Amino acid sequence: MPRNEQDLPTLRVLRVGPEPASRGGRYVVAWVALLVLTGLSYGADQLHLGSLTTAIALGVALVKASIVFIVFMHLDREPFPIRFVAGLNVAWVLMLCLGIAADVALVARAAPDAAASNAEAVASGSAGAGLGTRPAQPGD
Amino acid sequence: MSAPDDVARSGAEHFDTPEQRERAAHLGMWLFLTSETLLFGALFGIYTGYRLAHAAEFVAASRLNDTRLGTLNTVILISSSFFAAWAVHAAHHERVRSVRRCLLVTLALGVGFLVVKSVEYSDHFAHGIFPGAHYQSSELPGAGARLFFTLYYFMTGLHAAHVIGGLVTLAVLAILAPRRTPLARYVPLELGVLYWHLVDAVWIFLWPLLYLAG
């Protein structure tokens, strides 16, 4: 039996949404919005708000990336399986970053001295596994 | 080559309609983009861990990056994404000249991004800011700053490699565009532009992490 007669459900649900009459206007609005949001992040940085700057910039980055995904990459009219894949992808990355952040914070709270010396050892290369380390030299 | 061979080579026998095949191609492309995002996601995770362990030094090190050049590159990539999207829009309206023009502007902006990046790299090298064990900045000699710039070079270098890959892809698509009819069914163009948008989306997060760290 040919593959296309097996009526695979994955292919059946890959129906695309209707093509809007004109996307040009949406693209221009999205472009301007992205430039304005970039200016907003830059402006917040110039105000020297400390760690709030990063929070604002990352929040703005999330909005900007959403605009790129929804408008430029047409995620709004992609079928459900593609939106599911994209959404799950973002969730995995967030989970990874939050998990690592929680781990570092927990270690620092449980044994602040050990965490600090460990971080310093990794940074200086003496732990032998961190970024920025160099392999042991014969003269070391 | 016979017609059945053509059908087999294109994989068309697996699908009821050409549209169904196009949608499957889109799903495949999105899965590929997912794997790319997870690649950068792992680096974002590493950045998160080291940023928390060396908060003050990461903030100080990010100040050694030129925020204006980073912002300029953000504007360049966002604009390139707009022109790439417009190329697909023009293809849906069968405007081949407009497609090629938009792709050429996208390519020019992509090259501009790399030029600005190389200017930044040169400036860092001149100040002894190299990755890993070669880091020798007198302005910020700390180990946390060395970690920051090792991550900086790895993340921006990997991103630049993706920019180069995207440029090559878009250049090939621009060359082949006039031979494709109907242009509205030029699926490789849509897929190539999707890849370019992802490159833009990754930079949207790299910019605040590396230039606006606090």
mmCIF file of C-alpha atoms in Angstrom:
data_model
loop_
_atom_site.group_PDB
_atom_site.id
_atom_site.type_symbol
_atom_site.label_atom_id
_atom_site.label_comp_id
_atom_site.label_asym_id
_atom_site.label_seq_id
_atom_site.Cartn_x
_atom_site.Cartn_y
_atom_site.Cartn_z
ATOM 1 C CA MET A 1 0.000 0.000 0.000
ATOM 2 C CA PRO A 2 1.486 3.407 -0.920
ATOM 3 C CA ARG A 3 2.411 5.614 2.015
ATOM 4 C CA ASN A 4 -0.049 8.326 1.062
ATOM 5 C CA GLU A 5 -2.971 5.895 1.352
ATOM 6 C CA GLN A 6 -2.160 5.078 4.938
ATOM 7 C CA ASP A 7 -3.592 8.441 5.944
ATOM 8 C CA LEU A 8 -0.956 9.237 8.557
ATOM 9 C CA PRO A 9 -2.501 11.469 11.215
ATOM 10 C CA THR A 10 0.639 13.586 11.406
ATOM 11 C CA LEU A 11 0.124 14.708 7.840
ATOM 12 C CA ARG A 12 -3.629 15.149 8.234
ATOM 13 C CA VAL A 13 -3.207 17.704 10.999
ATOM 14 C CA LEU A 14 -0.616 19.674 9.050
ATOM 15 C CA ARG A 15 -3.274 22.014 7.711
ATOM 16 C CA VAL A 16 -2.183 25.596 7.316
ATOM 17 C CA GLY A 17 -4.293 28.587 8.333
ATOM 18 C CA PRO A 18 -5.724 30.974 5.764
ATOM 19 C CA GLU A 19 -3.269 33.357 4.076
ATOM 20 C CA PRO A 20 -4.100 36.929 5.141
ATOM 21 C CA ALA A 21 -5.036 39.287 2.290
ATOM 22 C CA SER A 22 -1.968 41.438 2.906
ATOM 23 C CA ARG A 23 0.914 40.722 5.245
ATOM 24 C CA GLY A 24 2.974 43.698 4.111
ATOM 25 C CA GLY A 25 1.402 46.077 6.608
ATOM 26 C CA ARG A 26 1.964 43.649 9.471
ATOM 27 C CA TYR A 27 5.635 43.298 8.545
ATOM 28 C CA VAL A 28 6.158 47.065 8.601
ATOM 29 C CA VAL A 29 4.375 47.426 11.971
ATOM 30 C CA ALA A 30 6.455 44.547 13.398
ATOM 31 C CA TRP A 31 9.707 46.071 12.094
ATOM 32 C CA VAL A 32 8.921 49.465 13.637
ATOM 33 C CA ALA A 33 7.874 47.799 16.915
ATOM 34 C CA LEU A 34 11.137 45.825 17.033
ATOM 35 C CA LEU A 35 13.182 48.994 16.480
ATOM 36 C CA VAL A 36 11.222 50.887 19.155
ATOM 37 C CA LEU A 37 11.687 48.017 21.639
ATOM 38 C CA THR A 38 15.419 47.954 20.860
ATOM 39 C CA GLY A 39 15.540 51.675 21.636
ATOM 40 C CA LEU A 40 13.666 51.011 24.875
ATOM 41 C CA SER A 41 16.254 48.448 26.030
ATOM 42 C CA TYR A 42 19.118 50.762 25.059
ATOM 43 C CA GLY A 43 17.459 53.664 26.903
ATOM 44 C CA ALA A 44 16.953 51.566 30.044
ATOM 45 C CA ASP A 45 20.643 50.633 29.926
ATOM 46 C CA GLN A 46 21.643 54.303 29.754
ATOM 47 C CA LEU A 47 19.657 54.986 32.941
ATOM 48 C CA HIS A 48 21.991 52.636 34.868
ATOM 49 C CA LEU A 49 19.264 50.836 36.788
ATOM 50 C CA GLY A 50 21.571 48.041 37.940
ATOM 51 C CA SER A 51 20.250 44.498 37.749
ATOM 52 C CA LEU A 52 16.868 45.910 36.730
ATOM 53 C CA THR A 53 18.451 46.738 33.360
ATOM 54 C CA THR A 54 18.976 43.042 32.615
ATOM 55 C CA ALA A 55 15.457 42.165 33.752
ATOM 56 C CA ILE A 56 13.956 44.856 31.509
ATOM 57 C CA ALA A 57 16.206 43.932 28.577
ATOM 58 C CA LEU A 58 15.363 40.214 28.844
ATOM 59 C CA GLY A 59 11.636 40.958 29.169
ATOM 60 C CA VAL A 60 11.819 43.169 26.089
ATOM 61 C CA ALA A 61 13.845 40.454 24.309
ATOM 62 C CA LEU A 62 11.057 37.946 24.979
ATOM 63 C CA VAL A 63 8.500 40.317 23.433
ATOM 64 C CA LYS A 64 10.784 40.979 20.449
ATOM 65 C CA ALA A 65 11.436 37.285 19.851
ATOM 66 C CA SER A 66 7.684 36.630 20.043
ATOM 67 C CA ILE A 67 7.111 39.256 17.345
ATOM 68 C CA VAL A 68 9.754 37.642 15.121
ATOM 69 C CA PHE A 69 8.260 34.169 15.645
ATOM 70 C CA ILE A 70 4.615 35.178 15.246
ATOM 71 C CA VAL A 71 4.785 37.795 12.481
ATOM 72 C CA PHE A 72 7.967 37.144 10.484
ATOM 73 C CA MET A 73 7.977 33.347 10.906
ATOM 74 C CA HIS A 74 4.179 33.070 10.560
ATOM 75 C CA LEU A 75 3.808 30.961 13.682
ATOM 76 C CA ASP A 76 0.275 32.317 14.103
ATOM 77 C CA ARG A 77 -0.887 30.515 10.975
ATOM 78 C CA GLU A 78 1.214 27.398 11.313
ATOM 79 C CA PRO A 79 -0.665 24.183 12.194
ATOM 80 C CA PHE A 80 -0.849 22.944 15.777
ATOM 81 C CA PRO A 81 2.077 20.444 15.621
ATOM 82 C CA ILE A 82 4.491 23.205 14.611
ATOM 83 C CA ARG A 83 3.233 25.619 17.284
ATOM 84 C CA PHE A 84 3.521 22.766 19.794
ATOM 85 C CA VAL A 85 7.131 22.045 18.788
ATOM 86 C CA ALA A 86 8.056 25.741 19.006
ATOM 87 C CA GLY A 87 6.328 26.237 22.375
ATOM 88 C CA LEU A 88 7.898 23.134 23.869
ATOM 89 C CA ASN A 89 11.292 24.312 22.678
ATOM 90 C CA VAL A 90 10.993 27.597 24.571
ATOM 91 C CA ALA A 91 9.811 25.687 27.663
ATOM 92 C CA TRP A 92 12.880 23.388 27.580
ATOM 93 C CA VAL A 93 15.315 26.308 27.357
ATOM 94 C CA LEU A 94 13.563 28.148 30.212
ATOM 95 C CA MET A 95 13.564 24.976 32.302
ATOM 96 C CA LEU A 96 17.275 24.462 31.666
ATOM 97 C CA CYS A 97 18.187 28.027 32.678
ATOM 98 C CA LEU A 98 15.900 28.038 35.723
ATOM 99 C CA GLY A 99 17.221 24.639 36.842
ATOM 100 C CA ILE A 100 20.835 25.793 36.639
ATOM 101 C CA ALA A 101 19.975 29.077 38.406
ATOM 102 C CA ALA A 102 18.207 27.179 41.196
ATOM 103 C CA ASP A 103 21.154 24.803 41.561
ATOM 104 C CA VAL A 104 23.715 27.614 41.818
ATOM 105 C CA ALA A 105 21.519 29.523 44.297
ATOM 106 C CA LEU A 106 20.929 26.433 46.445
ATOM 107 C CA VAL A 107 24.620 25.560 46.610
ATOM 108 C CA ALA A 108 25.472 29.151 47.469
ATOM 109 C CA ARG A 109 22.874 29.183 50.270
ATOM 110 C CA ALA A 110 23.803 25.770 51.679
ATOM 111 C CA ALA A 111 27.563 26.329 51.752
ATOM 112 C CA PRO A 112 28.449 29.900 50.758
ATOM 113 C CA ASP A 113 32.178 29.498 51.370
ATOM 114 C CA ALA A 114 32.410 26.245 49.438
ATOM 115 C CA ALA A 115 30.386 27.682 46.553
ATOM 116 C CA ALA A 116 32.569 30.769 46.372
ATOM 117 C CA SER A 117 35.820 28.823 46.439
ATOM 118 C CA ASN A 118 34.482 26.342 43.881
ATOM 119 C CA ALA A 119 33.448 29.151 41.554
ATOM 120 C CA GLU A 120 36.828 30.767 41.992
ATOM 121 C CA ALA A 121 38.606 27.472 41.322
ATOM 122 C CA VAL A 122 36.628 26.934 38.110
ATOM 123 C CA ALA A 123 37.255 30.504 37.015
ATOM 124 C CA SER A 124 40.966 30.372 37.689
ATOM 125 C CA GLY A 125 41.341 26.984 36.062
ATOM 126 C CA SER A 126 42.580 25.059 39.073
ATOM 127 C CA ALA A 127 39.460 22.845 39.050
ATOM 128 C CA GLY A 128 40.468 21.725 35.576
ATOM 129 C CA ALA A 129 36.987 21.595 34.107
ATOM 130 C CA GLY A 130 35.652 25.097 33.790
ATOM 131 C CA LEU A 131 35.552 27.503 30.888
ATOM 132 C CA GLY A 132 38.719 29.449 30.510
ATOM 133 C CA THR A 133 40.918 26.663 31.800
ATOM 134 C CA ARG A 134 43.967 25.503 29.982
ATOM 135 C CA PRO A 135 45.433 22.037 29.945
ATOM 136 C CA ALA A 136 48.233 21.327 32.388
ATOM 137 C CA GLN A 137 51.653 22.177 30.980
ATOM 138 C CA PRO A 138 54.779 20.167 31.727
ATOM 139 C CA GLY A 139 56.232 23.141 33.583
ATOM 140 C CA ASP A 140 53.146 23.696 35.793
ATOM 141 C CA MET B 1 15.157 9.960 -15.917
ATOM 142 C CA SER B 2 11.597 8.651 -16.127
ATOM 143 C CA ALA B 3 8.617 10.360 -14.477
ATOM 144 C CA PRO B 4 8.199 7.688 -11.777
ATOM 145 C CA ASP B 5 11.878 8.128 -10.905
ATOM 146 C CA ASP B 6 11.318 11.882 -10.539
ATOM 147 C CA VAL B 7 8.400 11.240 -8.227
ATOM 148 C CA ALA B 8 10.396 8.780 -6.124
ATOM 149 C CA ARG B 9 13.378 11.141 -5.922
ATOM 150 C CA SER B 10 11.241 14.029 -4.683
ATOM 151 C CA GLY B 11 9.440 11.855 -2.147
ATOM 152 C CA ALA B 12 6.109 12.892 -3.671
ATOM 153 C CA GLU B 13 4.607 9.403 -3.348
ATOM 154 C CA HIS B 14 4.428 9.897 0.404
ATOM 155 C CA PHE B 15 1.959 12.756 0.141
ATOM 156 C CA ASP B 16 -1.556 13.277 -1.202
ATOM 157 C CA THR B 17 -0.926 16.801 -2.446
ATOM 158 C CA PRO B 18 2.006 19.163 -3.055
ATOM 159 C CA GLU B 19 0.645 21.390 -0.294
ATOM 160 C CA GLN B 20 0.824 18.490 2.168
ATOM 161 C CA ARG B 21 4.456 17.936 1.196
ATOM 162 C CA GLU B 22 5.213 21.613 1.752
ATOM 163 C CA ARG B 23 3.677 21.480 5.214
ATOM 164 C CA ALA B 24 5.756 18.416 6.058
ATOM 165 C CA ALA B 25 8.858 20.307 4.881
ATOM 166 C CA HIS B 26 7.915 23.161 7.212
ATOM 167 C CA LEU B 27 7.523 20.772 10.145
ATOM 168 C CA GLY B 28 10.949 19.303 9.381
ATOM 169 C CA MET B 29 12.467 22.784 9.258
ATOM 170 C CA TRP B 30 10.897 23.724 12.581
ATOM 171 C CA LEU B 31 12.323 20.571 14.153
ATOM 172 C CA PHE B 32 15.752 21.557 12.833
ATOM 173 C CA LEU B 33 15.322 25.070 14.248
ATOM 174 C CA THR B 34 14.365 23.473 17.555
ATOM 175 C CA SER B 35 17.653 21.604 17.688
ATOM 176 C CA GLU B 36 19.482 24.853 16.906
ATOM 177 C CA THR B 37 17.651 26.632 19.722
ATOM 178 C CA LEU B 38 18.598 23.898 22.167
ATOM 179 C CA LEU B 39 22.242 24.302 21.117
ATOM 180 C CA PHE B 40 22.130 27.986 22.073
ATOM 181 C CA GLY B 41 19.868 27.137 25.034
ATOM 182 C CA ALA B 42 22.688 25.080 26.557
ATOM 183 C CA LEU B 43 24.986 28.103 26.276
ATOM 184 C CA PHE B 44 22.347 30.334 27.842
ATOM 185 C CA GLY B 45 22.211 27.816 30.703
ATOM 186 C CA ILE B 46 25.994 27.935 31.171
ATOM 187 C CA TYR B 47 25.847 31.734 31.075
ATOM 188 C CA THR B 48 23.117 31.731 33.755
ATOM 189 C CA GLY B 49 25.194 29.574 36.099
ATOM 190 C CA TYR B 50 28.411 31.567 35.749
ATOM 191 C CA ARG B 51 26.578 34.890 35.811
ATOM 192 C CA LEU B 52 25.096 34.010 39.211
ATOM 193 C CA ALA B 53 28.450 32.809 40.522
ATOM 194 C CA HIS B 54 30.329 35.921 39.290
ATOM 195 C CA ALA B 55 27.590 38.565 39.198
ATOM 196 C CA ALA B 56 29.696 41.674 39.801
ATOM 197 C CA GLU B 57 32.498 40.669 37.428
ATOM 198 C CA PHE B 58 30.054 39.778 34.651
ATOM 199 C CA VAL B 59 28.454 43.220 34.933
ATOM 200 C CA ALA B 60 31.860 44.934 34.884
ATOM 201 C CA ALA B 61 33.038 42.794 31.945
ATOM 202 C CA SER B 62 29.911 43.543 29.921
ATOM 203 C CA ARG B 63 30.793 47.243 30.262
ATOM 204 C CA LEU B 64 33.950 46.557 28.220
ATOM 205 C CA ASN B 65 31.676 45.714 25.278
ATOM 206 C CA ASP B 66 30.670 48.674 23.127
ATOM 207 C CA THR B 67 26.914 48.987 23.710
ATOM 208 C CA ARG B 68 26.494 51.260 20.691
ATOM 209 C CA LEU B 69 28.060 48.716 18.326
ATOM 210 C CA GLY B 70 25.966 45.925 19.875
ATOM 211 C CA THR B 71 22.817 48.029 19.424
ATOM 212 C CA LEU B 72 23.800 48.851 15.848
ATOM 213 C CA ASN B 73 24.149 45.133 15.132
ATOM 214 C CA THR B 74 20.730 44.495 16.684
ATOM 215 C CA VAL B 75 19.153 47.102 14.409
ATOM 216 C CA ILE B 76 21.003 45.596 11.420
ATOM 217 C CA LEU B 77 19.785 42.044 12.096
ATOM 218 C CA ILE B 78 16.203 43.124 12.841
ATOM 219 C CA SER B 79 16.127 45.066 9.575
ATOM 220 C CA SER B 80 17.609 42.119 7.683
ATOM 221 C CA SER B 81 14.833 39.929 9.096
ATOM 222 C CA PHE B 82 12.258 42.424 7.843
ATOM 223 C CA PHE B 83 13.677 42.359 4.307
ATOM 224 C CA ALA B 84 13.881 38.560 4.368
ATOM 225 C CA ALA B 85 10.216 38.381 5.390
ATOM 226 C CA TRP B 86 9.392 40.836 2.618
ATOM 227 C CA ALA B 87 11.179 38.587 0.112
ATOM 228 C CA VAL B 88 8.777 35.757 0.997
ATOM 229 C CA HIS B 89 5.874 38.205 0.773
ATOM 230 C CA ALA B 90 7.019 39.260 -2.703
ATOM 231 C CA ALA B 91 7.386 35.611 -3.732
ATOM 232 C CA HIS B 92 3.744 34.995 -2.791
ATOM 233 C CA HIS B 93 2.866 37.777 -5.243
ATOM 234 C CA GLU B 94 5.182 36.382 -7.962
ATOM 235 C CA ARG B 95 7.418 39.477 -7.964
ATOM 236 C CA VAL B 96 10.792 37.950 -8.798
ATOM 237 C CA ARG B 97 12.700 41.260 -8.988
ATOM 238 C CA SER B 98 11.426 42.284 -5.593
ATOM 239 C CA VAL B 99 12.409 38.892 -4.174
ATOM 240 C CA ARG B 100 15.973 39.245 -5.419
ATOM 241 C CA ARG B 101 16.233 42.876 -4.314
ATOM 242 C CA CYS B 102 15.047 42.049 -0.790
ATOM 243 C CA LEU B 103 17.419 39.099 -0.543
ATOM 244 C CA LEU B 104 20.318 41.272 -1.708
ATOM 245 C CA VAL B 105 19.501 43.877 0.964
ATOM 246 C CA THR B 106 19.312 41.067 3.531
ATOM 247 C CA LEU B 107 22.708 39.788 2.392
ATOM 248 C CA ALA B 108 24.230 43.278 2.567
ATOM 249 C CA LEU B 109 22.906 43.749 6.098
ATOM 250 C CA GLY B 110 24.210 40.322 7.115
ATOM 251 C CA VAL B 111 27.677 41.193 5.821
ATOM 252 C CA GLY B 112 27.409 44.533 7.646
ATOM 253 C CA PHE B 113 26.682 42.642 10.872
ATOM 254 C CA LEU B 114 29.848 40.587 10.441
ATOM 255 C CA VAL B 115 31.928 43.694 9.690
ATOM 256 C CA VAL B 116 30.731 45.377 12.895
ATOM 257 C CA LYS B 117 31.438 42.183 14.831
ATOM 258 C CA SER B 118 34.967 42.005 13.438
ATOM 259 C CA VAL B 119 35.542 45.644 14.475
ATOM 260 C CA GLU B 120 34.488 44.689 18.014
ATOM 261 C CA TYR B 121 36.761 41.636 18.033
ATOM 262 C CA SER B 122 39.724 43.727 16.803
ATOM 263 C CA ASP B 123 39.174 46.280 19.548
ATOM 264 C CA HIS B 124 39.043 43.542 22.187
ATOM 265 C CA PHE B 125 42.197 41.882 20.846
ATOM 266 C CA ALA B 126 43.984 45.241 20.995
ATOM 267 C CA HIS B 127 43.146 45.398 24.706
ATOM 268 C CA GLY B 128 44.322 41.868 25.449
ATOM 269 C CA ILE B 129 40.790 40.481 25.681
ATOM 270 C CA PHE B 130 41.195 36.990 24.267
ATOM 271 C CA PRO B 131 39.205 33.860 25.097
ATOM 272 C CA GLY B 132 40.186 31.310 27.743
ATOM 273 C CA ALA B 133 43.740 31.007 29.011
ATOM 274 C CA HIS B 134 44.927 33.727 26.600
ATOM 275 C CA TYR B 135 42.883 36.406 28.380
ATOM 276 C CA GLN B 136 45.231 39.171 29.548
ATOM 277 C CA SER B 137 43.156 42.306 30.067
ATOM 278 C CA SER B 138 44.898 44.683 32.475
ATOM 279 C CA GLU B 139 41.698 46.684 32.880
ATOM 280 C CA LEU B 140 39.746 43.767 34.303
ATOM 281 C CA PRO B 141 42.104 40.925 35.238
ATOM 282 C CA GLY B 142 39.651 38.900 37.342
ATOM 283 C CA ALA B 143 38.781 35.278 36.678
ATOM 284 C CA GLY B 144 35.073 36.104 36.343
ATOM 285 C CA ALA B 145 35.827 38.530 33.519
ATOM 286 C CA ARG B 146 37.847 35.802 31.787
ATOM 287 C CA LEU B 147 34.854 33.482 32.019
ATOM 288 C CA PHE B 148 32.570 36.197 30.654
ATOM 289 C CA PHE B 149 34.735 36.826 27.619
ATOM 290 C CA THR B 150 35.313 33.131 26.958
ATOM 291 C CA LEU B 151 31.540 32.757 26.833
ATOM 292 C CA TYR B 152 31.276 35.975 24.801
ATOM 293 C CA TYR B 153 33.616 34.672 22.107
ATOM 294 C CA PHE B 154 32.017 31.233 22.042
ATOM 295 C CA MET B 155 28.438 32.505 21.861
ATOM 296 C CA THR B 156 29.068 35.307 19.360
ATOM 297 C CA GLY B 157 31.445 33.112 17.338
ATOM 298 C CA LEU B 158 28.880 30.327 17.074
ATOM 299 C CA HIS B 159 26.251 32.896 16.161
ATOM 300 C CA ALA B 160 28.533 34.425 13.512
ATOM 301 C CA ALA B 161 29.021 30.943 12.030
ATOM 302 C CA HIS B 162 25.230 30.691 11.762
ATOM 303 C CA VAL B 163 25.109 34.126 10.121
ATOM 304 C CA ILE B 164 27.639 32.953 7.512
ATOM 305 C CA GLY B 165 25.615 29.767 6.922
ATOM 306 C CA GLY B 166 22.465 31.866 6.498
ATOM 307 C CA LEU B 167 24.206 34.240 4.081
ATOM 308 C CA VAL B 168 25.370 31.372 1.870
ATOM 309 C CA THR B 169 21.867 29.866 1.895
ATOM 310 C CA LEU B 170 20.162 33.156 1.032
ATOM 311 C CA ALA B 171 22.703 33.880 -1.723
ATOM 312 C CA VAL B 172 21.986 30.515 -3.373
ATOM 313 C CA LEU B 173 18.233 31.120 -3.048
ATOM 314 C CA ALA B 174 18.571 34.572 -4.631
ATOM 315 C CA ILE B 175 20.467 33.090 -7.585
ATOM 316 C CA LEU B 176 17.935 30.310 -8.108
ATOM 317 C CA ALA B 177 14.804 32.456 -7.608
ATOM 318 C CA PRO B 178 14.268 33.528 -11.265
ATOM 319 C CA ARG B 179 14.224 29.880 -12.406
ATOM 320 C CA ARG B 180 11.460 28.911 -9.982
ATOM 321 C CA THR B 181 7.854 29.123 -11.151
ATOM 322 C CA PRO B 182 5.520 29.633 -9.511
ATOM 323 C CA LEU B 183 7.496 31.596 -6.926
ATOM 324 C CA ALA B 184 4.645 31.257 -4.445
ATOM 325 C CA ARG B 185 5.564 27.557 -4.263
ATOM 326 C CA TYR B 186 9.296 28.272 -3.718
ATOM 327 C CA VAL B 187 9.445 26.331 -0.440
ATOM 328 C CA PRO B 188 13.267 26.447 -0.077
ATOM 329 C CA LEU B 189 13.005 30.258 0.075
ATOM 330 C CA GLU B 190 10.505 30.064 2.939
ATOM 331 C CA LEU B 191 12.683 27.548 4.791
ATOM 332 C CA GLY B 192 15.907 29.502 4.247
ATOM 333 C CA VAL B 193 14.257 32.692 5.478
ATOM 334 C CA LEU B 194 12.932 30.835 8.551
ATOM 335 C CA TYR B 195 16.536 29.942 9.367
ATOM 336 C CA TRP B 196 17.573 33.594 8.982
ATOM 337 C CA HIS B 197 14.816 34.691 11.365
ATOM 338 C CA LEU B 198 16.096 32.213 13.969
ATOM 339 C CA VAL B 199 19.581 33.728 13.657
ATOM 340 C CA ASP B 200 17.953 37.093 14.355
ATOM 341 C CA ALA B 201 15.963 35.719 17.328
ATOM 342 C CA VAL B 202 19.124 34.250 18.903
ATOM 343 C CA TRP B 203 20.900 37.625 18.637
ATOM 344 C CA ILE B 204 17.874 39.315 20.249
ATOM 345 C CA PHE B 205 18.798 37.368 23.429
ATOM 346 C CA LEU B 206 22.590 37.573 23.069
ATOM 347 C CA TRP B 207 22.490 41.369 22.935
ATOM 348 C CA PRO B 208 21.010 41.947 26.442
ATOM 349 C CA LEU B 209 23.085 39.132 27.979
ATOM 350 C CA LEU B 210 26.425 40.377 26.660
ATOM 351 C CA TYR B 211 25.940 44.146 26.318
ATOM 352 C CA LEU B 212 23.208 45.145 28.789
ATOM 353 C CA ALA B 213 24.227 43.010 31.749
ATOM 354 C CA GLY B 214 23.467 45.657 34.360
#
